[in-house]
CSV table of C-alpha atoms in Angstrom, one decimal:
chain,number,residue,atom,x,y,z
A,1,ILE,CA,-14.2,9.4,-22.2
A,2,GLU,CA,-16.1,6.1,-23.2
A,3,ALA,CA,-19.4,8.2,-22.3
A,4,ASN,CA,-19.0,10.4,-25.1
A,5,ASP,CA,-18.9,9.0,-28.5
A,6,ASN,CA,-17.6,12.2,-30.0
A,7,PHE,CA,-14.8,12.6,-27.3
A,8,CYS,CA,-11.3,10.9,-27.9
A,9,GLY,CA,-8.6,10.7,-25.9
A,10,ALA,CA,-6.4,8.8,-23.2
A,11,PHE,CA,-3.1,9.3,-25.6
A,12,VAL,CA,0.3,8.7,-24.0
A,13,TRP,CA,2.0,11.6,-22.4
A,14,GLU,CA,4.5,10.4,-22.3
A,15,TRP,CA,6.3,7.8,-23.2
A,16,PHE,CA,9.6,7.7,-21.8
A,17,ASN,CA,11.3,9.3,-19.1
A,18,HIS,CA,13.7,11.5,-20.2
A,19,GLY,CA,16.3,11.4,-18.4
A,20,LEU,CA,19.8,11.8,-19.7
A,21,TYR,CA,22.2,8.9,-19.5
A,22,ALA,CA,25.6,10.5,-17.3
A,23,GLY,CA,27.7,6.9,-16.8
A,24,LYS,CA,28.0,5.1,-14.3
A,25,ALA,CA,28.2,5.4,-10.5
A,26,GLU,CA,31.0,3.7,-8.6
A,27,ASN,CA,28.3,1.5,-7.2
A,28,GLY,CA,28.0,0.0,-11.0
A,29,LYS,CA,24.6,1.5,-11.5
A,30,PRO,CA,23.4,3.9,-14.4
A,31,LYS,CA,23.3,7.6,-13.7
A,32,TYR,CA,20.6,9.2,-15.0
A,33,TYR,CA,20.6,13.4,-14.8
A,34,TYR,CA,17.7,15.9,-14.8
A,35,GLY,CA,16.9,19.5,-14.8
A,36,GLY,CA,19.4,21.1,-12.4
A,37,ASP,CA,22.1,18.6,-12.4
A,38,TYR,CA,24.0,20.7,-15.2
A,39,GLY,CA,24.1,23.5,-13.1
A,40,GLU,CA,21.7,26.0,-15.0
A,41,ASP,CA,19.3,28.0,-13.5
A,42,GLU,CA,16.2,27.7,-15.3
A,43,HIS,CA,14.6,24.3,-15.2
A,44,ASP,CA,12.1,21.8,-14.7
A,45,GLY,CA,13.7,19.4,-12.1
A,46,ASN,CA,12.6,15.8,-12.4
A,47,PHE,CA,9.4,16.8,-14.2
A,48,CYS,CA,10.7,15.4,-17.7
A,49,CYS,CA,11.2,11.8,-15.6
A,50,ASP,CA,7.5,10.9,-15.9
A,51,GLY,CA,7.0,8.4,-18.7
A,52,LEU,CA,5.4,5.2,-19.0
A,53,VAL,CA,9.2,3.3,-19.6
A,54,SER,CA,12.4,4.1,-18.3
A,55,PRO,CA,15.3,5.2,-20.0
A,56,GLU,CA,16.0,1.6,-21.0
A,57,LEU,CA,12.6,0.9,-21.8
A,58,LYS,CA,11.5,-1.3,-18.6
A,59,PRO,CA,7.9,-0.7,-18.0
A,60,MET,CA,7.6,1.4,-14.8
A,61,PRO,CA,4.0,0.9,-13.4
A,62,GLY,CA,1.9,3.4,-14.8
A,63,LEU,CA,2.2,1.5,-18.3
A,64,LYS,CA,0.8,-1.9,-16.2
A,65,GLU,CA,-2.2,0.5,-15.5
A,66,HIS,CA,-2.7,1.8,-18.8
A,67,LYS,CA,-2.4,-2.1,-20.6
A,68,ASN,CA,-5.5,-2.8,-18.4
A,69,ILE,CA,-7.5,0.3,-18.4
A,70,ALA,CA,-7.0,0.5,-22.3
A,71,LYS,CA,-8.2,-3.7,-22.7
A,72,PRO,CA,-10.4,-4.1,-26.1
A,73,PHE,CA,-13.1,-5.9,-24.0
A,74,GLU,CA,-15.4,-4.8,-21.1
A,75,VAL,CA,-17.0,-7.4,-18.5
A,76,THR,CA,-20.2,-6.8,-16.7
A,77,ALA,CA,-21.7,-9.1,-14.1
A,78,LYS,CA,-25.2,-9.4,-14.9
A,79,ASP,CA,-26.4,-12.3,-12.3
A,80,ILE,CA,-22.9,-12.8,-10.4
A,81,GLU,CA,-24.8,-15.9,-8.2
A,82,ASN,CA,-25.5,-17.6,-11.1
A,83,GLY,CA,-22.3,-16.6,-13.3
A,84,VAL,CA,-23.9,-15.0,-16.2
A,85,PHE,CA,-21.8,-11.9,-17.3
A,86,GLU,CA,-21.8,-9.5,-20.4
A,87,ILE,CA,-18.7,-9.0,-22.5
A,88,LYS,CA,-18.1,-6.3,-24.8
A,89,ASN,CA,-15.8,-6.0,-27.5
A,90,LYS,CA,-14.4,-2.7,-27.6
A,91,TYR,CA,-12.7,-3.0,-30.9
A,92,TYR,CA,-14.0,-1.0,-33.8
A,93,PHE,CA,-12.6,-2.9,-36.8
A,94,SER,CA,-12.0,-6.5,-35.3
A,95,TYR,CA,-13.9,-9.4,-34.0
A,96,LEU,CA,-12.8,-10.7,-30.7
A,97,SER,CA,-12.1,-14.0,-32.1
A,98,LYS,CA,-8.1,-13.5,-31.9
A,99,LEU,CA,-8.6,-13.1,-28.0
A,100,GLU,CA,-9.4,-16.6,-25.5
A,101,GLY,CA,-11.2,-16.2,-21.9
A,102,SER,CA,-10.4,-18.4,-18.9
A,103,TRP,CA,-11.5,-17.6,-15.4
A,104,GLU,CA,-10.2,-18.4,-12.0
A,105,LEU,CA,-12.1,-18.5,-8.9
A,106,THR,CA,-10.7,-18.0,-5.4
A,107,ARG,CA,-11.0,-18.5,-1.8
A,108,ASN,CA,-8.3,-16.6,0.7
A,109,GLY,CA,-6.1,-16.3,-2.4
A,110,ASP,CA,-6.5,-20.3,-3.6
A,111,VAL,CA,-7.8,-21.3,-6.5
A,112,VAL,CA,-10.7,-23.4,-5.8
A,113,ALA,CA,-12.0,-23.3,-9.7
A,114,SER,CA,-11.4,-22.3,-12.9
A,115,GLY,CA,-12.6,-22.8,-16.3
A,116,SER,CA,-12.2,-21.4,-20.3
A,117,ILE,CA,-14.6,-18.9,-22.2
A,118,GLY,CA,-13.0,-19.8,-24.9
A,119,SER,CA,-12.8,-17.7,-28.6
A,120,LEU,CA,-15.8,-15.3,-28.8
A,121,ALA,CA,-16.8,-14.2,-32.0
A,122,ILE,CA,-18.4,-11.0,-31.1
A,123,PRO,CA,-18.6,-8.3,-33.7
A,124,PRO,CA,-17.1,-4.7,-33.4
A,125,GLN,CA,-18.7,-2.9,-30.4
A,126,LYS,CA,-21.5,-5.7,-29.9
A,127,THR,CA,-22.0,-7.6,-26.8
A,128,GLU,CA,-22.4,-11.3,-26.2
A,129,GLN,CA,-23.7,-13.2,-22.9
A,130,VAL,CA,-21.9,-15.7,-21.5
A,131,THR,CA,-22.4,-18.1,-18.4
A,132,LEU,CA,-19.7,-19.4,-16.3
A,133,ASN,CA,-20.7,-23.0,-14.2
A,134,TYR,CA,-18.9,-22.2,-11.0
A,135,SER,CA,-20.4,-22.4,-7.1
A,136,ILE,CA,-19.9,-19.6,-4.7
A,137,PRO,CA,-18.2,-21.1,-1.5
A,138,ALA,CA,-20.1,-20.6,1.8
A,139,ASP,CA,-17.7,-18.2,3.7
A,140,GLY,CA,-14.1,-16.1,3.2
A,141,ARG,CA,-12.8,-13.7,0.8
A,142,CYS,CA,-13.5,-15.0,-2.7
A,143,TYR,CA,-13.2,-13.5,-6.0
A,144,LEU,CA,-13.5,-14.2,-9.6
A,145,ARG,CA,-11.3,-12.8,-12.1
A,146,ILE,CA,-12.4,-13.1,-16.0
A,147,SER,CA,-8.9,-13.1,-18.6
A,148,PHE,CA,-8.4,-12.6,-22.1
A,149,ALA,CA,-5.2,-13.6,-23.7
A,150,SER,CA,-3.8,-13.0,-27.4
A,151,TYR,CA,-3.8,-16.2,-30.2
A,152,GLY,CA,-2.9,-15.6,-33.5
A,153,ASN,CA,-2.4,-12.0,-33.8
A,154,ASP,CA,0.5,-10.9,-35.3
A,155,TYR,CA,1.9,-8.0,-33.0
A,156,ILE,CA,0.9,-9.9,-29.7
A,157,PRO,CA,2.4,-13.0,-28.6
A,158,ASP,CA,0.4,-15.9,-28.0
A,159,GLY,CA,-0.8,-16.2,-24.6
A,160,GLU,CA,-0.1,-12.7,-23.8
A,161,VAL,CA,-3.0,-11.5,-20.7
A,162,VAL,CA,-4.4,-8.6,-22.8
A,163,GLY,CA,-6.5,-7.7,-19.9
A,164,PHE,CA,-8.6,-8.8,-16.7
A,165,THR,CA,-11.5,-8.0,-14.6
A,166,GLN,CA,-12.0,-9.1,-11.3
A,167,PHE,CA,-15.3,-9.3,-9.2
A,168,GLU,CA,-15.6,-9.7,-5.3
A,169,LEU,CA,-18.3,-12.5,-4.6
A,170,PRO,CA,-20.9,-12.0,-2.1
A,171,THR,CA,-19.9,-14.4,0.6
A,172,GLU,CA,-19.3,-13.8,4.2
A,173,VAL,CA,-16.3,-13.3,6.1
A,174,VAL,CA,-16.2,-15.2,9.6
A,175,SER,CA,-13.9,-13.6,12.5
A,176,GLU,CA,-12.8,-16.2,15.0
A,177,GLU,CA,-13.0,-14.7,19.2
A,178,LYS,CA,-9.5,-14.6,20.1
A,179,MET,CA,-9.3,-16.7,23.0
A,180,ALA,CA,-6.6,-16.2,26.0
A,181,PHE,CA,-4.9,-19.2,27.4
A,182,GLY,CA,-1.6,-19.3,29.4
A,183,SER,CA,0.3,-17.2,31.6
A,184,VAL,CA,1.6,-14.2,31.1
A,185,GLU,CA,4.5,-11.8,32.7
A,186,VAL,CA,4.7,-8.4,32.8
A,187,ALA,CA,7.6,-6.1,34.6
A,188,GLU,CA,7.3,-2.1,34.0
A,189,THR,CA,10.1,0.5,34.3
A,190,ASN,CA,9.7,4.2,33.9
A,191,ARG,CA,10.4,3.8,29.8
A,192,THR,CA,9.5,0.1,29.3
A,193,VAL,CA,7.1,-2.4,29.8
A,194,THR,CA,8.2,-6.1,29.1
A,195,VAL,CA,6.0,-8.7,28.6
A,196,SER,CA,6.7,-12.5,28.3
A,197,SER,CA,6.0,-16.3,28.6
A,198,ASP,CA,6.7,-19.4,26.8
A,199,GLY,CA,9.0,-18.6,23.9
A,200,PHE,CA,8.4,-14.6,23.7
A,201,SER,CA,9.6,-11.5,25.2
A,202,TYR,CA,8.6,-8.3,23.7
A,203,THR,CA,9.9,-5.2,25.4
A,204,TYR,CA,6.8,-1.8,25.1
A,205,ASP,CA,9.3,1.7,24.3
A,206,LYS,CA,6.5,3.8,26.3
A,207,ASN,CA,8.4,7.0,24.6
A,208,GLU,CA,7.2,5.8,21.3
A,209,CYS,CA,4.4,4.1,22.4
A,210,THR,CA,5.4,0.8,20.6
A,211,PHE,CA,7.3,-2.0,20.8
A,212,SER,CA,11.1,-1.9,20.9
A,213,SER,CA,12.0,-5.7,20.9
A,214,LEU,CA,10.2,-8.3,19.6
A,215,LYS,CA,12.1,-11.8,20.2
A,216,VAL,CA,11.4,-15.4,19.6
A,217,ASN,CA,12.9,-17.7,21.4
A,218,GLY,CA,15.8,-15.3,21.7
A,219,LYS,CA,15.5,-14.1,17.9
A,220,GLU,CA,15.0,-10.8,17.7
A,221,LEU,CA,12.8,-9.0,14.7
A,222,LEU,CA,13.3,-5.5,15.1
A,223,ASN,CA,15.8,-3.4,14.7
A,224,GLY,CA,14.9,-0.6,17.0
A,225,SER,CA,11.2,0.9,17.8
A,226,MET,CA,8.2,0.7,15.6
A,227,ARG,CA,7.0,4.1,15.4
A,228,PHE,CA,3.9,6.0,14.4
A,229,ASN,CA,4.1,7.4,10.4
A,230,CYS,CA,2.5,9.6,8.4
A,231,LEU,CA,5.6,10.6,5.8
A,232,ARG,CA,5.9,10.0,2.7
A,233,THR,CA,7.7,10.8,-0.5
A,234,ILE,CA,5.6,10.8,-4.0
A,235,ASP,CA,6.5,13.3,-7.0
A,236,ASN,CA,2.8,14.4,-7.5
A,237,ASP,CA,2.8,15.3,-3.8
A,238,ARG,CA,5.1,18.2,-4.9
A,239,PHE,CA,2.4,20.8,-4.4
A,240,VAL,CA,0.9,19.9,-1.5
A,241,TYR,CA,4.2,19.1,0.1
A,242,ASN,CA,4.9,22.8,1.6
A,243,SER,CA,1.6,22.5,3.6
A,244,TRP,CA,2.9,19.2,5.0
A,245,SER,CA,5.8,20.9,6.1
A,246,ASN,CA,4.6,23.9,7.9
A,247,ALA,CA,2.2,21.7,9.6
A,248,GLY,CA,5.1,19.3,10.9
A,249,ILE,CA,4.7,16.1,9.6
A,250,PRO,CA,7.9,15.5,7.8
A,251,LYS,CA,9.6,15.8,11.6
A,252,ALA,CA,6.4,14.7,13.5
A,253,LYS,CA,7.7,12.9,16.5
A,254,THR,CA,5.4,10.7,19.2
A,255,TYR,CA,5.0,12.3,22.3
A,256,GLU,CA,3.2,10.1,25.3
A,257,TYR,CA,0.7,11.6,27.9
A,258,ASP,CA,0.0,8.7,29.3
A,259,THR,CA,0.4,4.6,29.9
A,260,VAL,CA,-1.8,2.1,31.9
A,261,VAL,CA,-0.9,-1.6,32.3
A,262,GLU,CA,-3.3,-4.2,32.9
A,263,LYS,CA,-2.7,-8.0,33.4
A,264,CYS,CA,-5.1,-10.5,33.2
A,265,ASP,CA,-5.8,-14.0,32.6
A,266,GLY,CA,-3.7,-15.1,29.3
A,267,TYR,CA,-3.1,-11.8,27.9
A,268,VAL,CA,-1.5,-8.0,29.0
A,269,ALA,CA,-3.3,-5.0,27.7
A,270,ILE,CA,-0.7,-2.1,27.1
A,271,THR,CA,-2.7,1.3,26.9
A,272,SER,CA,-1.5,4.8,26.3
A,273,ASP,CA,-2.6,8.3,25.4
A,274,CYS,CA,-0.1,10.3,23.0
A,275,CYS,CA,-0.6,12.6,20.1
A,276,MET,CA,2.1,13.2,17.2
A,277,SER,CA,3.6,16.4,16.7
A,278,ALA,CA,7.0,18.7,15.6
A,279,ASN,CA,8.9,20.7,18.0
A,280,CYS,CA,7.0,23.7,19.1
A,281,LEU,CA,4.1,22.8,17.2
A,282,SER,CA,0.7,21.9,18.0
A,283,PRO,CA,-0.5,18.2,17.6
A,284,ILE,CA,-1.3,16.9,13.9
A,285,LEU,CA,-3.2,13.7,15.6
A,286,ASN,CA,-4.2,12.8,19.1
A,287,ILE,CA,-3.7,8.8,19.3
A,288,LYS,CA,-5.2,6.6,22.0
A,289,VAL,CA,-3.6,3.2,21.1
A,290,GLN,CA,-4.3,-0.2,23.2
A,291,TRP,CA,-1.3,-3.3,22.6
A,292,THR,CA,-3.2,-6.4,23.7
A,293,VAL,CA,-0.2,-9.3,24.0
A,294,PHE,CA,-2.0,-12.6,24.2
A,295,ALA,CA,-0.4,-16.1,26.0
A,296,ASP,CA,0.5,-17.2,22.7
A,297,GLY,CA,2.3,-14.4,21.6
A,298,LYS,CA,-0.2,-12.6,19.0
A,299,ILE,CA,-0.5,-9.5,19.3
A,300,ASP,CA,-3.5,-7.1,18.9
A,301,MET,CA,-2.9,-3.2,18.2
A,302,HIS,CA,-6.3,-1.0,18.6
A,303,THR,CA,-5.9,2.2,17.7
A,304,GLU,CA,-8.2,5.4,17.9
A,305,VAL,CA,-7.0,8.7,16.2
A,306,GLN,CA,-8.4,12.3,16.0
A,307,LYS,CA,-7.0,15.2,14.4
A,308,GLY,CA,-5.1,17.1,16.4
A,309,GLU,CA,-5.9,20.9,17.0
A,310,GLY,CA,-1.8,21.3,15.4
A,311,LEU,CA,-4.1,21.1,11.4
A,312,THR,CA,-7.3,21.7,9.5
A,313,PHE,CA,-8.8,20.5,6.8
A,314,GLU,CA,-11.0,23.0,6.3
A,315,PRO,CA,-9.2,26.4,5.0
A,316,ASN,CA,-12.0,29.0,5.9
A,317,LYS,CA,-11.3,28.2,9.3
A,318,VAL,CA,-7.4,29.2,9.3
A,319,GLU,CA,-7.6,32.0,11.7
A,320,ILE,CA,-4.0,33.7,11.0
A,321,ALA,CA,-4.1,36.9,12.5
A,322,ASP,CA,-1.6,38.4,14.4
A,323,MET,CA,-1.0,34.7,16.4
A,324,PRO,CA,2.4,33.1,16.4
A,325,ASP,CA,2.7,30.3,14.2
A,326,ASN,CA,2.6,27.6,17.0
A,327,ASN,CA,-0.7,28.8,18.2
A,328,PHE,CA,-2.8,28.7,15.0
A,329,ALA,CA,-3.4,25.3,13.2
A,330,LYS,CA,-2.0,24.6,9.7
A,331,PHE,CA,-4.2,23.8,6.9
A,332,VAL,CA,-3.5,20.7,5.0
A,333,HIS,CA,-5.9,19.1,2.3
A,334,TYR,CA,-5.6,15.6,3.5
A,335,LEU,CA,-2.6,13.9,5.5
A,336,PRO,CA,0.0,11.6,3.5
A,337,ARG,CA,-0.9,8.6,5.0
A,338,PHE,CA,-1.1,7.1,8.6
A,339,GLY,CA,0.2,3.7,10.1
A,340,ILE,CA,3.4,2.3,11.7
A,341,LEU,CA,6.8,1.9,10.4
A,342,MET,CA,9.4,-0.6,11.7
A,343,GLU,CA,12.6,-1.8,10.9
A,344,MET,CA,13.9,-5.0,10.3
A,345,ASP,CA,16.9,-6.7,9.8
A,346,LYS,CA,18.2,-7.3,5.8
A,347,LYS,CA,17.9,-11.3,6.3
A,348,PHE,CA,14.1,-11.0,6.5
A,349,ASP,CA,14.1,-10.5,2.5
A,350,THR,CA,11.1,-12.0,1.3
A,351,VAL,CA,7.3,-10.7,1.6
A,352,GLU,CA,4.2,-12.8,1.4
A,353,TYR,CA,1.0,-11.1,1.1
A,354,PHE,CA,-3.1,-11.4,0.5
A,355,GLY,CA,-4.0,-8.0,-1.1
A,356,MET,CA,-3.7,-6.4,-4.0
A,357,GLY,CA,-1.0,-7.2,-6.4
A,358,PRO,CA,1.2,-8.3,-7.9
A,359,GLY,CA,2.5,-4.7,-8.5
A,360,ASP,CA,2.1,-1.6,-6.2
A,361,SER,CA,-1.5,-0.2,-5.7
A,362,TYR,CA,-3.1,2.6,-3.9
A,363,ILE,CA,-6.4,3.4,-3.7
A,364,ASP,CA,-7.0,5.5,-7.0
A,365,ARG,CA,-4.5,3.4,-8.8
A,366,HIS,CA,-5.0,-0.4,-9.1
A,367,ASN,CA,-6.4,-1.2,-12.1
A,368,SER,CA,-3.5,-3.6,-12.8
A,369,SER,CA,-3.8,-5.3,-9.8
A,370,TYR,CA,-6.1,-7.8,-8.7
A,371,MET,CA,-6.5,-10.0,-5.2
A,372,GLY,CA,-4.6,-12.7,-4.9
A,373,LYS,CA,-1.4,-14.5,-2.6
A,374,PHE,CA,1.9,-13.3,-4.0
A,375,THR,CA,5.2,-13.7,-2.8
A,376,ASN,CA,8.2,-11.4,-3.5
A,377,LYS,CA,11.3,-10.2,-2.8
A,378,VAL,CA,11.9,-6.9,-0.9
A,379,ALA,CA,14.5,-5.7,-3.2
A,380,ARG,CA,11.8,-6.5,-5.6
A,381,GLU,CA,9.4,-4.4,-4.1
A,382,MET,CA,11.3,-1.2,-5.1
A,383,VAL,CA,10.5,0.6,-7.9
A,384,ASP,CA,13.9,2.5,-9.9
A,385,TYR,CA,12.3,5.5,-10.2
A,386,ILE,CA,14.7,8.3,-11.5
A,387,ARG,CA,14.0,10.3,-8.3
A,388,PRO,CA,13.7,8.2,-5.4
A,389,GLN,CA,10.2,7.8,-4.5
A,390,ASN,CA,8.0,5.6,-2.4
A,391,SER,CA,6.6,2.8,-4.1
A,392,GLY,CA,5.6,-1.2,-3.0
A,393,ASN,CA,2.3,-0.4,-1.3
A,394,HIS,CA,-0.3,-2.7,-1.7
A,395,TRP,CA,-3.6,-1.4,-1.2
A,396,ASN,CA,-6.8,-4.1,0.5
A,397,THR,CA,-4.3,-5.8,2.0
A,398,CYS,CA,-6.0,-8.5,4.2
A,399,TRP,CA,-2.3,-10.3,5.5
A,400,ALA,CA,1.1,-9.8,5.3
A,401,TYR,CA,4.5,-11.9,6.0
A,402,VAL,CA,8.0,-10.6,6.3
A,403,HIS,CA,10.1,-13.5,7.0
A,404,SER,CA,14.1,-14.8,6.3
A,405,SER,CA,14.9,-17.9,4.5
A,406,ASP,CA,13.8,-19.9,7.7
A,407,GLY,CA,10.6,-18.5,8.4
A,408,LEU,CA,11.3,-16.2,11.0
A,409,GLY,CA,9.2,-13.3,10.5
A,410,LEU,CA,6.7,-11.4,11.7
A,411,MET,CA,2.9,-11.2,9.7
A,412,PHE,CA,0.2,-9.0,10.0
A,413,SER,CA,-3.4,-9.4,9.6
A,414,ASN,CA,-6.9,-8.2,9.8
A,415,GLU,CA,-9.9,-10.5,9.5
A,416,VAL,CA,-12.5,-7.8,9.0
A,417,ASP,CA,-11.1,-4.8,7.4
A,418,SER,CA,-8.6,-4.9,5.0
A,419,PHE,CA,-5.0,-2.3,5.7
A,420,GLU,CA,-2.4,-0.8,3.5
A,421,PHE,CA,0.9,-2.7,3.6
A,422,SER,CA,4.6,-2.3,2.4
A,423,ALA,CA,8.2,-4.0,2.9
A,424,VAL,CA,11.0,-2.0,0.8
A,425,PRO,CA,14.5,-1.5,1.7
A,426,TYR,CA,14.4,2.3,2.8
A,427,THR,CA,12.7,4.8,4.9
A,428,PRO,CA,10.3,7.8,3.4
A,429,SER,CA,13.0,9.9,5.1
A,430,GLU,CA,15.9,8.3,3.3
A,431,LEU,CA,14.5,8.4,-0.1
A,432,PHE,CA,13.8,12.2,0.3
A,433,GLY,CA,17.2,12.9,0.8
A,434,HIS,CA,18.2,11.6,-2.3
A,435,LYS,CA,18.1,13.4,-5.7
A,436,HIS,CA,18.8,10.5,-7.3
A,437,SER,CA,18.0,6.3,-7.2
A,438,PHE,CA,21.9,6.1,-7.6
A,439,GLU,CA,22.7,7.8,-4.6
A,440,LEU,CA,21.0,5.6,-2.5
A,441,PRO,CA,23.1,3.2,-0.5
A,442,GLU,CA,23.3,-0.5,-0.3
A,443,SER,CA,20.6,-1.0,2.1
A,444,ASN,CA,21.4,-2.8,5.4
A,445,LYS,CA,17.4,-2.8,6.4
A,446,THR,CA,13.9,-4.2,5.5
A,447,VAL,CA,11.5,-1.2,6.3
A,448,VAL,CA,7.7,-2.5,6.7
A,449,SER,CA,4.6,0.0,6.9
A,450,VAL,CA,1.7,-0.9,8.2
A,451,ASP,CA,-0.7,1.4,7.2
A,452,TYR,CA,-4.6,2.5,7.7
A,453,MET,CA,-4.5,4.5,4.8
A,454,ASN,CA,-2.6,6.1,2.1
A,455,SER,CA,-3.9,9.1,0.4
A,456,GLY,CA,-4.4,8.5,-3.5
A,457,VAL,CA,-1.1,9.4,-5.8
A,458,GLY,CA,-3.6,11.3,-7.8
A,459,SER,CA,-2.1,13.6,-10.4
A,460,GLN,CA,-0.9,16.8,-9.4
A,461,SER,CA,2.5,16.9,-10.3
A,462,CYS,CA,0.5,19.2,-13.3
A,463,GLY,CA,-3.0,17.7,-12.5
A,464,PRO,CA,-5.9,19.0,-10.3
A,465,LEU,CA,-6.0,17.9,-6.9
A,466,LEU,CA,-6.5,14.7,-5.6
A,467,LYS,CA,-10.6,13.9,-5.2
A,468,GLU,CA,-11.6,14.1,-2.2
A,469,LYS,CA,-12.8,10.5,-1.9
A,470,TYR,CA,-9.1,9.4,-2.1
A,471,ARG,CA,-7.8,11.7,0.7
A,472,LEU,CA,-7.2,10.8,4.3
A,473,ASN,CA,-9.2,13.6,5.7
A,474,LYS,CA,-11.0,12.0,8.4
A,475,ASN,CA,-11.4,14.2,11.9
A,476,ARG,CA,-11.7,10.5,13.6
A,477,PHE,CA,-10.9,7.0,12.5
A,478,THR,CA,-10.0,3.6,14.1
A,479,PHE,CA,-7.1,1.1,12.9
A,480,ASN,CA,-7.4,-2.3,14.2
A,481,VAL,CA,-4.2,-4.7,12.7
A,482,THR,CA,-2.9,-8.2,14.6
A,483,ILE,CA,1.0,-9.0,14.8
A,484,ILE,CA,2.2,-12.2,14.9
A,485,PRO,CA,5.9,-12.7,15.5
A,486,THR,CA,6.5,-16.2,14.2
A,487,GLU,CA,9.4,-19.1,13.5
A,488,SER,CA,7.7,-20.6,10.8
A,489,HIS,CA,6.4,-20.9,7.6
A,490,LYS,CA,3.3,-21.5,8.6
A,491,THR,CA,1.0,-20.1,9.2
A,492,TYR,CA,-1.6,-18.2,7.4
A,493,PRO,CA,-4.6,-16.4,8.9
A,494,GLU,CA,-7.3,-18.3,8.2
A,495,ASP,CA,-5.6,-21.2,9.5
A,496,ILE,CA,-4.8,-19.8,12.4
């Protein structure tokens, strides 16, 4: 749109979610109906529930995205090391003088410097250069965010931020070598491996190739086994979901081939070869995962993943012929996601993270998000879509911490690469199993997902296929994350 002066666009279609109010449910939640809920044969289901605001005029995530995309200014870094930026006034008829700029520099999510840009009388469609007085830290994950807020506009409250741009600063991210101190005990049966030391006891489930119990000083952190997961439920996936279903993704489980346990000085390494597959279908993914448990309780997960013979990303290689369904590869354009999913008790109701926030974000939908430290209640991470969907995902996460009021909880981190993360009250299967949000039962758990990647959300509910660069369709990839069971608020990774 902006590349062509004679082209206009970005109009909102559509403004409202067009659910029809049908009173209150027994649980007190408002009921909104859509196509098919009145017994009609011809309808488009919940396709009318695609607005930027809810029926009660509450902003949906898409409205916040649109706000920052349509901001009336553009900031370009000309010499970021010396603080030189170019600011363009994107208004066609107004000066930029009723907006006041400010900047904020963070290191590992903490503010280390800030300043004012003030009001700039930039004429319509013109640019002006500014120099910001900051020094770039020597190391750490450092970001500069430039914002403009409104003052003196009749239709915008004073102090309302109308838009922002964030830049990653050129710094070195230093990872510390993990040292192993102390003794670790290990006990193995046909189906489990128990690793323990002072203050913790972890049980490894060979069936799932993940942990089924993480106890810190006798306090349990998990409700059952972690599990590898590829499934999600998002409206825009409706036209690719059938291919995922044919490949067995919604019913995929982990099947172990072999597990080897190695005890060393200061740590225990558990290595499993396994696959993800649905009954009677060939493997979707082949997985080699190594879990290293250190004497201080930290757990390193290193996962090597290879596309199995159960699916192909290349449609011209699908050989249907007369072979039975379980013997040829199912074609999918891409995987929905890949990571580990775990359930915790609902008392673990708070999430803190350093990543893209404060709203949810994806690889192709993060214009309203920025890198920072954020805190939220797990229940508020859930977006109240009329038809339940996945929400609360945070792209480009460096660390996340899910905990109870006393600080007991699980921390996840990666010192080098980012990951994707969410903590919400429901599993993807539970969301998919309900047509309306008011039908969801009260949750008694917190569902944590730590993902290598989520494919982008795209616009395929009525638009083109998701762009190639936003798809999880690699034949091979590795996924690393550190899990830190902890009893205290402390302990952010950069301080360890």
